One Martini backbone bead per residue (centre of mass of N, CA, C, O) as a GRO file, in nm:
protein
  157
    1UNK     BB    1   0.101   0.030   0.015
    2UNK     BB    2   0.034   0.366  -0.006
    3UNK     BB    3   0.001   0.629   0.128
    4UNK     BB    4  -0.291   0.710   0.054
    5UNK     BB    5  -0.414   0.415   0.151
    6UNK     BB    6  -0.333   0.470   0.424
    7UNK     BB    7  -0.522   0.693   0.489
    8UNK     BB    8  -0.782   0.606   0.383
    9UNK     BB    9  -0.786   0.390   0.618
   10UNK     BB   10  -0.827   0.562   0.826
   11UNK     BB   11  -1.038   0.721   0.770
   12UNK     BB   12  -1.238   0.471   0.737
   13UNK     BB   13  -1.185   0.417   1.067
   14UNK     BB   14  -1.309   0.655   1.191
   15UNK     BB   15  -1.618   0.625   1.026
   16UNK     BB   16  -1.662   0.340   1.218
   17UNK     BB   17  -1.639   0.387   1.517
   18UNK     BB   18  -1.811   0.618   1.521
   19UNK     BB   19  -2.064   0.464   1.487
   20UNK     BB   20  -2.091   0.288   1.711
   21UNK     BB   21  -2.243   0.509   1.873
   22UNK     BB   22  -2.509   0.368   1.764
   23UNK     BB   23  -2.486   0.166   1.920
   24UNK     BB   24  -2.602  -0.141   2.103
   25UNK     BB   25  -2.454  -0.242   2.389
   26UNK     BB   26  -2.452  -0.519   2.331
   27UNK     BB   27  -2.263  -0.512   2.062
   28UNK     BB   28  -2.023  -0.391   2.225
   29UNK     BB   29  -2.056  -0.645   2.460
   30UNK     BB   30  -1.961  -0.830   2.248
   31UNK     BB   31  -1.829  -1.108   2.085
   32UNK     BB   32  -1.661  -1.230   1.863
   33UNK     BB   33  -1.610  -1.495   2.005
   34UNK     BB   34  -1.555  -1.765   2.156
   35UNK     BB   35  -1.342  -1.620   2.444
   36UNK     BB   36  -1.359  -1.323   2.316
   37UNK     BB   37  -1.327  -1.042   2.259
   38UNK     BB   38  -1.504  -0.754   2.264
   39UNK     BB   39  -1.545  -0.471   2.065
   40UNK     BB   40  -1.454  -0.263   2.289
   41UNK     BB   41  -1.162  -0.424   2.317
   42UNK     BB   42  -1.081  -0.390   2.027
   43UNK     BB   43  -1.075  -0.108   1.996
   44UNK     BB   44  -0.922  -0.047   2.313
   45UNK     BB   45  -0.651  -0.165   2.137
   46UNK     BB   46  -0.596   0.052   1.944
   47UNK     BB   47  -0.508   0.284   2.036
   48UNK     BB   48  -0.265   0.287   2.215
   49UNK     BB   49  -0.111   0.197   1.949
   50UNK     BB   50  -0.108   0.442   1.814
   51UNK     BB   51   0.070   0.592   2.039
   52UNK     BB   52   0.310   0.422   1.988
   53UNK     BB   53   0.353   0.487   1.692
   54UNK     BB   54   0.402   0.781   1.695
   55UNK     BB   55   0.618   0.790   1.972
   56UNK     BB   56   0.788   0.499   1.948
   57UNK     BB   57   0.814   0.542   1.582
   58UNK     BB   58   0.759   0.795   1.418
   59UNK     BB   59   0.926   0.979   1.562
   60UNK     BB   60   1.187   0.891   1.545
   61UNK     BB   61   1.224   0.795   1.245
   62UNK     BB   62   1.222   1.104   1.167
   63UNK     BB   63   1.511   1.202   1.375
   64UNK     BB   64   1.674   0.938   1.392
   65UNK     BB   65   1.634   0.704   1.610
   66UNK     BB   66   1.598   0.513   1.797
   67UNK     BB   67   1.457   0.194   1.883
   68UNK     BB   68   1.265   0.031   2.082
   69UNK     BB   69   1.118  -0.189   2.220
   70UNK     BB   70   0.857  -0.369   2.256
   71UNK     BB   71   0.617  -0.418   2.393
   72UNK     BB   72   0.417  -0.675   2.572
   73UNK     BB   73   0.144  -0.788   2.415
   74UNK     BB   74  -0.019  -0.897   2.630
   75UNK     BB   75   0.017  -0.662   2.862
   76UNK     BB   76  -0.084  -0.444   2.674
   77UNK     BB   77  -0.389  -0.550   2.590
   78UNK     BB   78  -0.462  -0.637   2.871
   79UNK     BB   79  -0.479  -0.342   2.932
   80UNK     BB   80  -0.641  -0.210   2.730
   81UNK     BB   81  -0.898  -0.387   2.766
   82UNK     BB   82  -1.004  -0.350   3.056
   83UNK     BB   83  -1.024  -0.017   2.980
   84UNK     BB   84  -1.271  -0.101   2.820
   85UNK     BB   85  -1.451  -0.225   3.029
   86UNK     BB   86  -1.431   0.048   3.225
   87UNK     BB   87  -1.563   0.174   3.010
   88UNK     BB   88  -1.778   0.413   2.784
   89UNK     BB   89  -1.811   0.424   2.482
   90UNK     BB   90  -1.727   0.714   2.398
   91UNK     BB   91  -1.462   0.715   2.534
   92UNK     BB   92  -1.326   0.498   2.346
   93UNK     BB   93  -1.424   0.621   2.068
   94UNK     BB   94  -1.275   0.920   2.152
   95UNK     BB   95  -0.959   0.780   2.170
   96UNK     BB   96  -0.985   0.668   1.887
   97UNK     BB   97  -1.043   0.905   1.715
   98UNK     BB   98  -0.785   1.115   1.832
   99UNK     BB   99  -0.559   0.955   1.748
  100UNK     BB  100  -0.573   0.840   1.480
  101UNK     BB  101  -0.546   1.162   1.381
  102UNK     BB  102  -0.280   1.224   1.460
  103UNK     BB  103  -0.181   1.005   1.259
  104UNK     BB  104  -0.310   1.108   1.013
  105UNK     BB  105  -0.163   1.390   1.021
  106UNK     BB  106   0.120   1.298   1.020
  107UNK     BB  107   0.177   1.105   0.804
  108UNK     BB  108   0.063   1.363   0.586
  109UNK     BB  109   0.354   1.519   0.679
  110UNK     BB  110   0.514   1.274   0.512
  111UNK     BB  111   0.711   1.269   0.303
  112UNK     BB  112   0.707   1.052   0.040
  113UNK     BB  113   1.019   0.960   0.050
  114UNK     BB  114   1.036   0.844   0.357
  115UNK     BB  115   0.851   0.586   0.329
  116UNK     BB  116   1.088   0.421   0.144
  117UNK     BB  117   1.252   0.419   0.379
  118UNK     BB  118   1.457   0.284   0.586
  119UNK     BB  119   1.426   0.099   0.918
  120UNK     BB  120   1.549  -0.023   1.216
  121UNK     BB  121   1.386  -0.324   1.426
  122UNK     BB  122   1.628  -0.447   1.544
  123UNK     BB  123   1.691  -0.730   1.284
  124UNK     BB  124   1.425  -0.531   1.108
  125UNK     BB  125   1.356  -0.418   0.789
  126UNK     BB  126   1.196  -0.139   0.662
  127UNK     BB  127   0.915   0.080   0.622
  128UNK     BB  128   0.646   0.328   0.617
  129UNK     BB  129   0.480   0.126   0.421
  130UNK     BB  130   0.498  -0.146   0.557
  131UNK     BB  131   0.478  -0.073   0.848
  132UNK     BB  132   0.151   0.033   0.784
  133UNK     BB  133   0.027  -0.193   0.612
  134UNK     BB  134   0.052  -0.368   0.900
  135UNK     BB  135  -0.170  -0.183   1.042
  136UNK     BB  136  -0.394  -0.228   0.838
  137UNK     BB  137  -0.424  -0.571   0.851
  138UNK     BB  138  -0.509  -0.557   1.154
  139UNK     BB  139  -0.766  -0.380   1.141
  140UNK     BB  140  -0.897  -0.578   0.927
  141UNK     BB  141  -0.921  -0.786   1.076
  142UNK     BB  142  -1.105  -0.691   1.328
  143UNK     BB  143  -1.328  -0.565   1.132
  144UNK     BB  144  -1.414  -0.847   1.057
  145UNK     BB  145  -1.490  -1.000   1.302
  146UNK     BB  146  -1.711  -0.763   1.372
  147UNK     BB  147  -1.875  -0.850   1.158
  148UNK     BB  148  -1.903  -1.129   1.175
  149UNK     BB  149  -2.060  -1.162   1.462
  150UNK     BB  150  -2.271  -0.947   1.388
  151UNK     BB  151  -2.358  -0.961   1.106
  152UNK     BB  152  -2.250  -0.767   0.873
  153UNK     BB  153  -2.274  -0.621   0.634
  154UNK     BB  154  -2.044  -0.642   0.428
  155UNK     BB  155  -1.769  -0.440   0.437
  156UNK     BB  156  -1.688  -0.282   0.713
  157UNK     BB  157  -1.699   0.037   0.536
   0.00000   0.00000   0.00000
């Protein structure tokens, strides 16, 4: 993908959580699977990534700067998941669309050529098309899962 599809789908995927705003609470705190998170923990696990890719991958890599080593994904989530679990649904998706949104504007400012420039994570080797790239199939498995569980029509977008 490239900056424009990757912004694109940041954009449409602000204008899908947004909607969520007119969920029934039941539909909100639905799992998507049996024994998996509900659709509350998967949004509130959402931002608080936005948050780290933000200060913790975008801002170095723009800098020049080295990059920090992963948080703990599971502890990481399952921290996220909680505070979705006791949050009000408005809440949560005002924080995953606050986040996102700074997401989506720093993004647009990062020139073309940038974008396709090298920076090693660890021992991996990447772009910030290709790990952005990442980040955007990472959200549309989440929201094929909550589309499929609630039974929606057509495609999340």
């Amino acid at each position: 993908m490239n900056k424009a599809e990757i912004l694109a789908h940041f954009r449409a995927s602000m204008d899908w959580i947004e909607g969520m705003k007119e969920w029934e609470e039941a539909n909100w705190r639905s799992p998507i699977a049996e024994g998996k998170w509900t659709v509350a923990e998967v949004v509130g696990h959402l931002g608080p990534w936005d948050r780290f890719f933000l200060t913790d991958r975008l801002h170095p890599i723009l800098n020049g700067e080295a990059l920090q080593p992963y948080p703990g994904f599971e502890q990481f989530n399952a921290q996220s998941a909680e505070l979705a679990r006791n949050q009000i649904k408005d809440q949560t998706i005002q924080e995953f669309l606050l986040t996102r949104k700074k997401l989506v504007d720093e993004l647009s400012a990062v020139p073309e050529a940038k974008w396709t420039e090298p920076f090693t994570i660890g021992s991996n080797t990447t772009t910030l098309e290709s790990y952005f790239t990442g980040l955007v199939e990472h959200d549309e498995h989440h929201f094929e899962q909550i589309r499929r569980a609630l039974d929606l029509e057509g495609r999340w977008t």
